[in-house]
mmCIF file of C-alpha atoms (C1' of nucleotides) in Angstrom:
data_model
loop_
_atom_site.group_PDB
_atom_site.id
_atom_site.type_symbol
_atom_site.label_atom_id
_atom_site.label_comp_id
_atom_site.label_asym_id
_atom_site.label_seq_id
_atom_site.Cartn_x
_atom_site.Cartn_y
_atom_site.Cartn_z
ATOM 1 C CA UNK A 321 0.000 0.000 0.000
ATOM 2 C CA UNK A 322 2.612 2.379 0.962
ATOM 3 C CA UNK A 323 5.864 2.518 -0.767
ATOM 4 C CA UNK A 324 7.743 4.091 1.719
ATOM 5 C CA UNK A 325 9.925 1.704 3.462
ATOM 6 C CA UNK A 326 9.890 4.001 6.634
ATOM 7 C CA UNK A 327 6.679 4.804 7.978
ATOM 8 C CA UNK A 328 5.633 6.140 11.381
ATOM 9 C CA UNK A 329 4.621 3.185 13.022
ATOM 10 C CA UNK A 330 8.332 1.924 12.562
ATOM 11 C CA UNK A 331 9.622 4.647 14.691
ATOM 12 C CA UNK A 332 7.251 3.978 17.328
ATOM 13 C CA UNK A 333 8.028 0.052 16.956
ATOM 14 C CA UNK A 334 11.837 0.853 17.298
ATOM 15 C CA UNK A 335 11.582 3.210 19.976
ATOM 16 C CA UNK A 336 9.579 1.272 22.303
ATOM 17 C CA UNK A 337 11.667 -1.973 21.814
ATOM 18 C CA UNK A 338 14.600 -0.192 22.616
ATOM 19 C CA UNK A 339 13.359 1.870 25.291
ATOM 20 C CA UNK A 340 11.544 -0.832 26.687
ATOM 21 C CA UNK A 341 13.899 -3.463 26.599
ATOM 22 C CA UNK A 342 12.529 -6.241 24.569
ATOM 23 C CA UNK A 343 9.674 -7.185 22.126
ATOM 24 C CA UNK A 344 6.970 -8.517 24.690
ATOM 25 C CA UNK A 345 7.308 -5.230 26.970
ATOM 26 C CA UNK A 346 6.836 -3.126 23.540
ATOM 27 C CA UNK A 347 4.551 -4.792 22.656
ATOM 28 C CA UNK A 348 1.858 -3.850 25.287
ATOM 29 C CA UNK A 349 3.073 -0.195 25.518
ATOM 30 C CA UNK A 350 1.667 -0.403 21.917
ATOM 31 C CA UNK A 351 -1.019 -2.652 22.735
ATOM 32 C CA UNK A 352 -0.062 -4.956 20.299
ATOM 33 C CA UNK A 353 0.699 -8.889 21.085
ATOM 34 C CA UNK A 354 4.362 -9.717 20.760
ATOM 35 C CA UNK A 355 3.818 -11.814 17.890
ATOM 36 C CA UNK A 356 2.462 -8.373 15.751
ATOM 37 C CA UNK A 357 5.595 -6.438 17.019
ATOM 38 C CA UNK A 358 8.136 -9.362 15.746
ATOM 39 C CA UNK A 359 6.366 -9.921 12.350
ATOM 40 C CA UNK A 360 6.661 -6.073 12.207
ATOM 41 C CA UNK A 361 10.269 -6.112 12.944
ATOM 42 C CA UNK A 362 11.109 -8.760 10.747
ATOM 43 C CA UNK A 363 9.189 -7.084 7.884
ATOM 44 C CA UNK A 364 10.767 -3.475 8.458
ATOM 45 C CA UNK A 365 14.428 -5.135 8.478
ATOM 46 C CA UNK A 366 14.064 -6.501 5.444
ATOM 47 C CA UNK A 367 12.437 -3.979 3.675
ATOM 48 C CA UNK A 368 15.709 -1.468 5.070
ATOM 49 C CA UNK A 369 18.212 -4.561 4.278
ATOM 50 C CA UNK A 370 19.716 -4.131 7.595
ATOM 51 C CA UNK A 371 19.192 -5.501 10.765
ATOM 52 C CA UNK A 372 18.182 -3.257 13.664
ATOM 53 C CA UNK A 373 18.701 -5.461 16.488
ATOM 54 C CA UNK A 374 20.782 -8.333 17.307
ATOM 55 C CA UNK A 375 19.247 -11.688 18.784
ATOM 56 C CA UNK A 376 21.577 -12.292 21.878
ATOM 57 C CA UNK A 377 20.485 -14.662 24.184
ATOM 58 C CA UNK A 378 16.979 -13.900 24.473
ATOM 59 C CA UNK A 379 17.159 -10.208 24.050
ATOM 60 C CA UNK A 380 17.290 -7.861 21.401
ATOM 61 C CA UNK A 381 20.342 -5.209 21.389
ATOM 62 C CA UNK A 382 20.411 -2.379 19.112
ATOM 63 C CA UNK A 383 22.791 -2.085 16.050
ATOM 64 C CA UNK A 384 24.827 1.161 14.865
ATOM 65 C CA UNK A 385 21.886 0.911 12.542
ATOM 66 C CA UNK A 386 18.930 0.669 15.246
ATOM 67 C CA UNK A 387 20.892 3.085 17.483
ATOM 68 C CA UNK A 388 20.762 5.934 14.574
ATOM 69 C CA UNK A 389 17.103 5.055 14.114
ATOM 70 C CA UNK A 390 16.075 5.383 17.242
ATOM 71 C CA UNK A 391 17.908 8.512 17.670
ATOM 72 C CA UNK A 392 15.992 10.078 14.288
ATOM 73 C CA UNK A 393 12.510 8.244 15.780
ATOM 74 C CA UNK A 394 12.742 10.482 18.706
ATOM 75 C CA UNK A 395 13.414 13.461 17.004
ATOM 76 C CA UNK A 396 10.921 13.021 14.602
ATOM 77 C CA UNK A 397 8.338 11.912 16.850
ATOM 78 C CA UNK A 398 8.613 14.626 19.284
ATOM 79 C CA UNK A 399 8.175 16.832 16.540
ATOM 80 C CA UNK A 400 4.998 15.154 15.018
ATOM 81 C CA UNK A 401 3.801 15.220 18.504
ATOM 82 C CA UNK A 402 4.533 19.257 19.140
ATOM 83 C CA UNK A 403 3.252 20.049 15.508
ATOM 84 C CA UNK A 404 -0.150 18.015 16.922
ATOM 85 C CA UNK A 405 -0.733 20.191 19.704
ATOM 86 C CA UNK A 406 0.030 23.206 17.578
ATOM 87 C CA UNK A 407 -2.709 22.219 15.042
ATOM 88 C CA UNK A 408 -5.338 21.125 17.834
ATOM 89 C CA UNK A 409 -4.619 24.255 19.702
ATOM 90 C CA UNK A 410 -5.043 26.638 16.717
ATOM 91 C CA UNK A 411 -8.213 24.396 15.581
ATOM 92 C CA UNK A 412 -10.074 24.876 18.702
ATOM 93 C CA UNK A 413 -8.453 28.221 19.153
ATOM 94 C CA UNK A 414 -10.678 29.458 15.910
ATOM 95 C CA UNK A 415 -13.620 28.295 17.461
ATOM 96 C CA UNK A 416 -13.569 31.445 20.080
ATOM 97 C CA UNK A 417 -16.412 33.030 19.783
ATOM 98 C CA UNK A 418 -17.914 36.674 20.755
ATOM 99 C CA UNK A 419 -21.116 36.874 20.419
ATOM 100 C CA UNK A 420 -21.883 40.906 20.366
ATOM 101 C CA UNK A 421 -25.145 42.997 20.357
ATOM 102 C CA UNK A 422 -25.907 46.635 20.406
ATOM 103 C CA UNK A 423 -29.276 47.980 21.725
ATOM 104 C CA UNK A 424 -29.981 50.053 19.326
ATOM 105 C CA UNK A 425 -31.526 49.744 15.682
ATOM 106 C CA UNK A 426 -28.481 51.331 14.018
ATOM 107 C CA UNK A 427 -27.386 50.267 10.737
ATOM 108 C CA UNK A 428 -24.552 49.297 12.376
ATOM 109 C CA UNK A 429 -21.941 51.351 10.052
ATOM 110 C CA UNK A 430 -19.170 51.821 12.178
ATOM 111 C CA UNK A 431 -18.987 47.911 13.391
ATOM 112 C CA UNK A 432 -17.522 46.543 10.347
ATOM 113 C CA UNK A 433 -13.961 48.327 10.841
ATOM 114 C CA UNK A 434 -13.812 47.159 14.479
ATOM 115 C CA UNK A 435 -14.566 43.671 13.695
ATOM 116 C CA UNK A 436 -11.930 43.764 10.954
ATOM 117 C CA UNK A 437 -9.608 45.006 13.263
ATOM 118 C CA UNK A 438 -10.264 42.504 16.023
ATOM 119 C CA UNK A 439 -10.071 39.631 13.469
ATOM 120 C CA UNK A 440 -6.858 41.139 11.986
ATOM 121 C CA UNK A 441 -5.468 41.517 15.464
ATOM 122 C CA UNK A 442 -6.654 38.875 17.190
ATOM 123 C CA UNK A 443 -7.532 35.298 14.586
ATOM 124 C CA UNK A 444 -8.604 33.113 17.026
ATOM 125 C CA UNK A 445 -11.252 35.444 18.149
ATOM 126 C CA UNK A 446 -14.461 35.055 15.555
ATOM 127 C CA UNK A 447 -16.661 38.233 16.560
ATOM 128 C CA UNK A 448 -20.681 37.299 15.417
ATOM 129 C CA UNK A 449 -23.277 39.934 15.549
ATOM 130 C CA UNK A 450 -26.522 38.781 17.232
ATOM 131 C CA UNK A 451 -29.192 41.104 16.234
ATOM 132 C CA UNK A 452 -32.263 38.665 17.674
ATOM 133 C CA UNK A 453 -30.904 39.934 20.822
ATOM 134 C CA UNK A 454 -31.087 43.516 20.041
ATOM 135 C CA UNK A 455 -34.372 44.374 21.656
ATOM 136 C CA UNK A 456 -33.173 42.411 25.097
ATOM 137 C CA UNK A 457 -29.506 42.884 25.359
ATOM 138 C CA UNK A 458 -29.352 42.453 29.085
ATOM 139 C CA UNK A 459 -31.768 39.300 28.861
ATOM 140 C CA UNK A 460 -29.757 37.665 26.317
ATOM 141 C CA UNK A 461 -26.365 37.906 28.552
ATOM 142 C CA UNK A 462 -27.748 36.243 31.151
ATOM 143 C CA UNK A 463 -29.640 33.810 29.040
ATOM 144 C CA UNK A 464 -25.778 33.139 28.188
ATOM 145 C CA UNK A 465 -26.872 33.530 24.435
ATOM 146 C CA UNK A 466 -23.762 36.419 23.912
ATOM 147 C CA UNK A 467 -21.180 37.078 25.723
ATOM 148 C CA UNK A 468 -21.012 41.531 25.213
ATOM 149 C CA UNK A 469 -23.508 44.105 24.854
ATOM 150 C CA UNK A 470 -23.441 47.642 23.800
ATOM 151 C CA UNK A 471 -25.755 49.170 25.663
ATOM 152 C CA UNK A 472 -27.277 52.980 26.479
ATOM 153 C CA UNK A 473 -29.370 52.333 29.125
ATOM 154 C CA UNK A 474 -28.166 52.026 32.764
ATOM 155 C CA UNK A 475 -27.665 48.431 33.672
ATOM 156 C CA UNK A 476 -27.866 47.445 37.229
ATOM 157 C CA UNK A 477 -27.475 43.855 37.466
ATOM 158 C CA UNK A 478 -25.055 41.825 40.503
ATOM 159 C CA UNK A 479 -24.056 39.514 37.487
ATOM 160 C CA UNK A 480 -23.073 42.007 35.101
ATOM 161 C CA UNK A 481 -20.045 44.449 35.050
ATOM 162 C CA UNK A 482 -20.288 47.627 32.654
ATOM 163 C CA UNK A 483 -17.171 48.941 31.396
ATOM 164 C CA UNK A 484 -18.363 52.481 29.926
ATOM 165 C CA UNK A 485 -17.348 53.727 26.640
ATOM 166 C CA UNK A 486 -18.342 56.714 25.475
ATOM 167 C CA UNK A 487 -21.070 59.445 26.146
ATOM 168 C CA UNK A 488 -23.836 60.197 23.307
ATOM 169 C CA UNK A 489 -26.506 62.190 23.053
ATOM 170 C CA UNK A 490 -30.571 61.624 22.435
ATOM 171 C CA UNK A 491 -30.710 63.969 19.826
ATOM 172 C CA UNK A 492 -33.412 65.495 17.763
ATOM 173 C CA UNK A 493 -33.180 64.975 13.680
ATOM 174 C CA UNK A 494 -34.484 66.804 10.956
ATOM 175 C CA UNK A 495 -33.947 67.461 6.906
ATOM 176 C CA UNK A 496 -31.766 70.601 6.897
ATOM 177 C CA UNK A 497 -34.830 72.713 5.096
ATOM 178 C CA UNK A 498 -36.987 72.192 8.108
ATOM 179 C CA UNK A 499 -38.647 74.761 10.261
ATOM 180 C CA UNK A 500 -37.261 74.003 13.376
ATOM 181 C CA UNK A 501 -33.289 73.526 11.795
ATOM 182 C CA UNK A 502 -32.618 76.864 12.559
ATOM 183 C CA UNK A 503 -32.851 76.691 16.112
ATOM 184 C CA UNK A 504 -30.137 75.869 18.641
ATOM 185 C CA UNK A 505 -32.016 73.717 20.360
ATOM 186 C CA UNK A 506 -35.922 72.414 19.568
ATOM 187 C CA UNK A 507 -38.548 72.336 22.559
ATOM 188 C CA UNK A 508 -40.898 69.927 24.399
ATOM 189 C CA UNK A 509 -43.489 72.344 23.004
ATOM 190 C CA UNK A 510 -41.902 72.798 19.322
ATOM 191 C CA UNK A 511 -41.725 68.792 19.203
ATOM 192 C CA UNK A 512 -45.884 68.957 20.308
ATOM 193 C CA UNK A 513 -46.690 70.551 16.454
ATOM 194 C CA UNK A 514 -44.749 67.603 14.588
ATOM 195 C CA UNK A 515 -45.011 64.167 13.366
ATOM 196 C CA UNK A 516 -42.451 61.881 15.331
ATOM 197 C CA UNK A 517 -40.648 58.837 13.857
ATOM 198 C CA UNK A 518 -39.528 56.217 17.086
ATOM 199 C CA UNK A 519 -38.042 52.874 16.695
ATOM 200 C CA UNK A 520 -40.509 50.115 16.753
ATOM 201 C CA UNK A 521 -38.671 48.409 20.300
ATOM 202 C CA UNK A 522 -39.499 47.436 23.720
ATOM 203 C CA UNK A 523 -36.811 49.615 25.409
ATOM 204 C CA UNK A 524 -39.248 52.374 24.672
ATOM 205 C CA UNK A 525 -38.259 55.885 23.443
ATOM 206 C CA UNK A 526 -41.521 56.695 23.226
ATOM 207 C CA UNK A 527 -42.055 56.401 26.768
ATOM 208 C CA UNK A 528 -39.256 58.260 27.827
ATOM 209 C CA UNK A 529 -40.230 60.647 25.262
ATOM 210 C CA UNK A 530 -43.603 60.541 27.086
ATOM 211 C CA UNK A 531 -42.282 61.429 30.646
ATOM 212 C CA UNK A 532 -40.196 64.600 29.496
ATOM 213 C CA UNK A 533 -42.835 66.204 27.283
ATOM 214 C CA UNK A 534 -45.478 65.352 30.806
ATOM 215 C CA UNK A 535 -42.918 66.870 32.675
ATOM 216 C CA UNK A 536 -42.603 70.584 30.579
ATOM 217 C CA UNK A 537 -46.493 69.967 30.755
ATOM 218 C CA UNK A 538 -46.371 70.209 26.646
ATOM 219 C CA UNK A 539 -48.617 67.438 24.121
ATOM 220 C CA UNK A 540 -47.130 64.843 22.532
ATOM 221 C CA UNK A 541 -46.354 64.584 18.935
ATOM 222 C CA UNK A 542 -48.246 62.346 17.139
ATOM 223 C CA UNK A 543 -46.023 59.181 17.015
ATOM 224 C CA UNK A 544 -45.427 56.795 14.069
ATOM 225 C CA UNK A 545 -43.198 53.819 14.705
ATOM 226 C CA UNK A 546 -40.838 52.507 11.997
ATOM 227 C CA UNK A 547 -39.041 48.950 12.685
ATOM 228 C CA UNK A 548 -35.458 50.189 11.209
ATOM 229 C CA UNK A 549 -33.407 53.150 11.594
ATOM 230 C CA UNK A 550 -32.420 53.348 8.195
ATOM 231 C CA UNK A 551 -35.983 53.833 7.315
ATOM 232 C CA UNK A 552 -36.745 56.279 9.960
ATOM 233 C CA UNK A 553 -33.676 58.220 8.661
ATOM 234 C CA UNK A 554 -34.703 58.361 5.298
ATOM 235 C CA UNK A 555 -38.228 58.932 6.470
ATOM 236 C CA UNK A 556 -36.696 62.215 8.659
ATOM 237 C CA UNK A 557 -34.099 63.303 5.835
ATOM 238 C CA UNK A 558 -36.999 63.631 3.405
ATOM 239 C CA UNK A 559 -38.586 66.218 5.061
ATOM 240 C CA UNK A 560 -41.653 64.164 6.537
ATOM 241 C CA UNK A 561 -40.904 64.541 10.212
ATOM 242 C CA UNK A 562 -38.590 64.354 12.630
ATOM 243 C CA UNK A 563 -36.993 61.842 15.614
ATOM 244 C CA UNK A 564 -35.002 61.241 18.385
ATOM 245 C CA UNK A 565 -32.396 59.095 18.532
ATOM 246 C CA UNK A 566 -28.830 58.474 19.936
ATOM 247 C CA UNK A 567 -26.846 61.110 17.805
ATOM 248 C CA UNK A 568 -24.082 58.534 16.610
ATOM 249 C CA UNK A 569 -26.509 55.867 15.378
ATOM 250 C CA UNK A 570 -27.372 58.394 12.358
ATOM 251 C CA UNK A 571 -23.858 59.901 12.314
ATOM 252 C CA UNK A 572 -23.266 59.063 8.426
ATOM 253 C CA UNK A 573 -26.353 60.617 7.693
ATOM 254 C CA UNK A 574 -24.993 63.681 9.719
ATOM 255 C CA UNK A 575 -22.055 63.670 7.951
ATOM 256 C CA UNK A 576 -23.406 63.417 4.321
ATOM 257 C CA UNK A 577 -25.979 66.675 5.178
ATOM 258 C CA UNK A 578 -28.439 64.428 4.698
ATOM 259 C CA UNK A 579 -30.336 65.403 8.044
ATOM 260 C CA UNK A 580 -29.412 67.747 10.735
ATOM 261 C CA UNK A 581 -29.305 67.323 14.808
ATOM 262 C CA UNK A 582 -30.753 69.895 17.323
ATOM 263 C CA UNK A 583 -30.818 69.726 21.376
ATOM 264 C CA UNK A 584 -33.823 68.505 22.500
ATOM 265 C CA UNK A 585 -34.373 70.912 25.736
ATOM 266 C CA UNK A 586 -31.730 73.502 26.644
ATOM 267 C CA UNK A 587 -30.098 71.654 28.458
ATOM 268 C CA UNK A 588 -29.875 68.770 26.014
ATOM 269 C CA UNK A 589 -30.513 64.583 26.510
ATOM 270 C CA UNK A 590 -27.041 63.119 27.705
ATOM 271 C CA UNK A 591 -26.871 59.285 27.252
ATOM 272 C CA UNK A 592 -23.757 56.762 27.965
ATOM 273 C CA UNK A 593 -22.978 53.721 26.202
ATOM 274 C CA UNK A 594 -21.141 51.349 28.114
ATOM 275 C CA UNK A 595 -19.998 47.899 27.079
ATOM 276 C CA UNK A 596 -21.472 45.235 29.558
ATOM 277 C CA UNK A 597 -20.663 41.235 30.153
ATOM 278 C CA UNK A 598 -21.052 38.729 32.664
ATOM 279 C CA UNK A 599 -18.978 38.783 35.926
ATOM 280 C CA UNK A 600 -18.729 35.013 35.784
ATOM 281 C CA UNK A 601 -17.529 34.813 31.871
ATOM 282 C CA UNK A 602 -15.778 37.667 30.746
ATOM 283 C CA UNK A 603 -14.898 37.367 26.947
ATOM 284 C CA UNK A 604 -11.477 36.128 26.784
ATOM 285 C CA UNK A 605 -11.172 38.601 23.911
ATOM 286 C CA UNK A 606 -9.193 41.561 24.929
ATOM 287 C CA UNK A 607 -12.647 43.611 26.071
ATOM 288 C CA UNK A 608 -10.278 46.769 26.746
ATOM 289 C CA UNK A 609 -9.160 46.803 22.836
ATOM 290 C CA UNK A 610 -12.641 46.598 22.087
ATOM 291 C CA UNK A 611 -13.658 49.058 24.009
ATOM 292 C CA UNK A 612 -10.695 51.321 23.075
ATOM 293 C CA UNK A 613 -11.469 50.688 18.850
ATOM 294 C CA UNK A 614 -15.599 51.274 19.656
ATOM 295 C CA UNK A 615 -14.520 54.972 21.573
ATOM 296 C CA UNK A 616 -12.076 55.676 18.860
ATOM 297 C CA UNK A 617 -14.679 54.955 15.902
ATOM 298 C CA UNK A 618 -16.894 57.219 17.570
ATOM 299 C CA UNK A 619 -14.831 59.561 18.780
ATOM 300 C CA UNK A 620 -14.522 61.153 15.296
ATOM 301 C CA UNK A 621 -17.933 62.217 15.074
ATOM 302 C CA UNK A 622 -18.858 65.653 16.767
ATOM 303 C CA UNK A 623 -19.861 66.148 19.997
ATOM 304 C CA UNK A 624 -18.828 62.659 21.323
ATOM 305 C CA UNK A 625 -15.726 62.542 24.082
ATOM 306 C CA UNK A 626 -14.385 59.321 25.252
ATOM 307 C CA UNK A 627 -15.040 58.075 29.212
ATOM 308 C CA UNK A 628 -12.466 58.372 30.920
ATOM 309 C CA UNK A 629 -11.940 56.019 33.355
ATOM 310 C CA UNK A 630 -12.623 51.850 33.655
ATOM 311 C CA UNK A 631 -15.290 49.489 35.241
ATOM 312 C CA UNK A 632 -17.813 50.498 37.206
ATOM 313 C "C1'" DA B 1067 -13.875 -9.999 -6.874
ATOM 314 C "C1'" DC B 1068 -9.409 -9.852 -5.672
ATOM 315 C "C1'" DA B 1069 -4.990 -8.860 -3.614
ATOM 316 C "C1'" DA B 1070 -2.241 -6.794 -0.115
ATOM 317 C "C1'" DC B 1071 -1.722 -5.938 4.490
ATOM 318 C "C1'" DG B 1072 -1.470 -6.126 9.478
ATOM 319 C "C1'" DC B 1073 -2.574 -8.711 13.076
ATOM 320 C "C1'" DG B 1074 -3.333 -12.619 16.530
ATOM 321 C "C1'" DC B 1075 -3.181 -17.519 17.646
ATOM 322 C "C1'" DA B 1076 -0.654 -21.376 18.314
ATOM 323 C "C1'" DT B 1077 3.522 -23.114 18.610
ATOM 324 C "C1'" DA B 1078 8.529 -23.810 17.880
ATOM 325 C "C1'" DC B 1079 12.757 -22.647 19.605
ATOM 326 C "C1'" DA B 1080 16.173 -20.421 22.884
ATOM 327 C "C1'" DT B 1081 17.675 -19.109 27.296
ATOM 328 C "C1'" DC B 1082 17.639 -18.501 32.239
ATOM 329 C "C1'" DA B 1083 16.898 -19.615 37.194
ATOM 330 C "C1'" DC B 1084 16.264 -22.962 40.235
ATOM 331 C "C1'" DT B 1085 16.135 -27.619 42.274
ATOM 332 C "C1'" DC B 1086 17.763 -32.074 43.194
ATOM 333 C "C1'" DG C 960 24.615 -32.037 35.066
ATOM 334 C "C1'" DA C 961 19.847 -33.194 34.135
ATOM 335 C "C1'" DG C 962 15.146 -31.800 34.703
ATOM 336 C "C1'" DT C 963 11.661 -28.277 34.866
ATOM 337 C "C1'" DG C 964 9.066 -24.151 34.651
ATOM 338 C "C1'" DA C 965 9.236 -19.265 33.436
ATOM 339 C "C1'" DT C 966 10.266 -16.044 30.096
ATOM 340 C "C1'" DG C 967 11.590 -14.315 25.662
ATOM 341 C "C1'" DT C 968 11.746 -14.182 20.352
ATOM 342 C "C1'" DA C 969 10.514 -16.263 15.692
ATOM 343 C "C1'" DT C 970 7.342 -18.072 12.431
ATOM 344 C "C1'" DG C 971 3.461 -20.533 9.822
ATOM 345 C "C1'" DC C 972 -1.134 -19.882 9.050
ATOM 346 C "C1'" DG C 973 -5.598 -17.967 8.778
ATOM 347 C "C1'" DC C 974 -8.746 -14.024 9.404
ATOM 348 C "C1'" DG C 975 -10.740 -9.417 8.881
ATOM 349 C "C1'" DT C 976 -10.103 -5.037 6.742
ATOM 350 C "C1'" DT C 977 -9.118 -2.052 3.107
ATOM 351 C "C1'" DG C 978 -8.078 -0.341 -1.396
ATOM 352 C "C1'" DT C 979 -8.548 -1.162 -6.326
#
DNA sequence: ACAACGCGCATACATCACTC
DNA sequence: GAGTGATGTATGCGCGTTGT
């Protein structure tokens, strides 16, 4: 079957004769009856033309020839053995995962760099996005179904730590022609007149929206919920109403001059996203290089500052 | 279907330790 | 020194697996 006259199984056979002393003894280190290990023997010296042991008395002593084999057997098998480990290791390694979410209905424009990044930096880290999990971040972490969330609202949880990243703010959007755009800022009672775009989610901005406009003692705009924020975007850019929404989910739209942001209040709507995991499982990916690529991807836009500091 | 291969079983043969 | 049992290697033969 195989032409080589060498094969691995003949280095183990000559090693463990020699090492062990004697046929029988090698034989059950390589739980094989002696009978297999002499036919094996027999068949390997002829096939090499040379004997490897001699037959004094009834043991078997190494030649010049079996002594240089066994020498190049251990080599060579140590090797094979190292290059096994090597292989297993970096075949499980790939199988790291991070499973990642962000609560927010984003188009998710800046993650692509990041992830590149990560992958380029660190290949035995596979970085999946899990956007089932995007209505429930916190539920899903300690479901155990991903291992990071990027989060704006405040998470108080014993099992989770938050690491935060970056402040943001809830910001209100309109097409650059609209009334409103040349205000500094846009009131609870400006907001009553218009038609309001919201994200279709459980984490309600609506609700929140709700509580602020009760509390100027203003009416609420009439509210039409759209499932995606590209779509709301568009919806905003084109003149049809406005939203509110964290200011660096729609910063390409910013950029572009597609849409404009105004202050909601004087005072404006600070929010901080924060990057949260389990205290029993943090992700054996480097979570500070994460966090430091996320603050530096958003750092470029306007009106964003890094956190300074680390865990809370 | 056939051949090659690797193995195990049974056994032959060799040597050693021990006893008488 | 002969006899005996334990221990070790060598080999003929057949079987199951595998590749063609």
């Amino acid at each position: 079957m195989s032409n080589a006259m060498l094969e691995v199984r003949h280095l183990r056979l000559v090693r463990a004769i020699a090492e062990e002393g004697g046929a029988t003894r090698a034989a059950s280190r390589l739980h094989l009856t002696q009978s297999a290990v002499s036919h094996q023997l027999a068949e390997l010296e002829g096939r090499l033309g040379v004997a490897l042991f001699t037959r004094v008395r009834r043991q078997l002593v190494l030649t010049a020839a079996g002594e240089r084999l066994v020498e190049a057997a251990r080599t060579m098998l140590g090797d094979l053995a190292r290059l096994e480990r090597e292989l297993h290791r970096a075949g499980t390694r790939k199988r790291e995962v991070l499973r990642l979410v962000v609560e927010c209905f984003t188009s998710y424009h800046w993650l692509p760099p990041i992830v590149a990044r990560i992958a380029d930096e660190h290949p035995h880290v596979e970085v999946r996005i899990v956007t089932e999990a995007t209505r429930e971040p916190v539920a899903a972490l300690l479901r155990g179904q991903i291992e990071l969330a990027l989060v704006s609202s405040p998470v108080r949880d014993r099992e989770l730590v938050s690491t935060p990243l970056f402040e943001d703010e809830w910001t209100v959007i309109m097409a650059p022609s609209h009334r409103l755009a040349s205000r500094p800022h846009v009131t609870a009672k400006e907001l009553g007149a218009e038609t309001l775009f919201a994200h279709d989610a459980p984490r309600s901005d609506v609700e929140r929206l709700r509580e602020l406009i009760a509390a100027e003692r203003a009416t609420m705009p009439r509210v039409v919920l759209v499932p995606l924020t590209d779509a709301l975007v568009e919806l905003v850019a084109a003149g049809l109403g406005v939203a509110i929404v964290s200011r660096w989910a729609i910063a390409p739209w910013e950029r572009r001059g597609e849409i404009v942001t105004r202050r909601f209040t004087r005072e404006g709507l600070a929010e901080r996203w924060s990057a949260v995991y389990r205290r029993d499982a943090e992700p054996r990916l480097p979570l500070a290089r994460l966090t430091e690529l996320l603050a530096d991807a958003t750092f470029a836009a306007p009106s964003r500052r890094k956190v300074s500091g680390g865990r809370r």
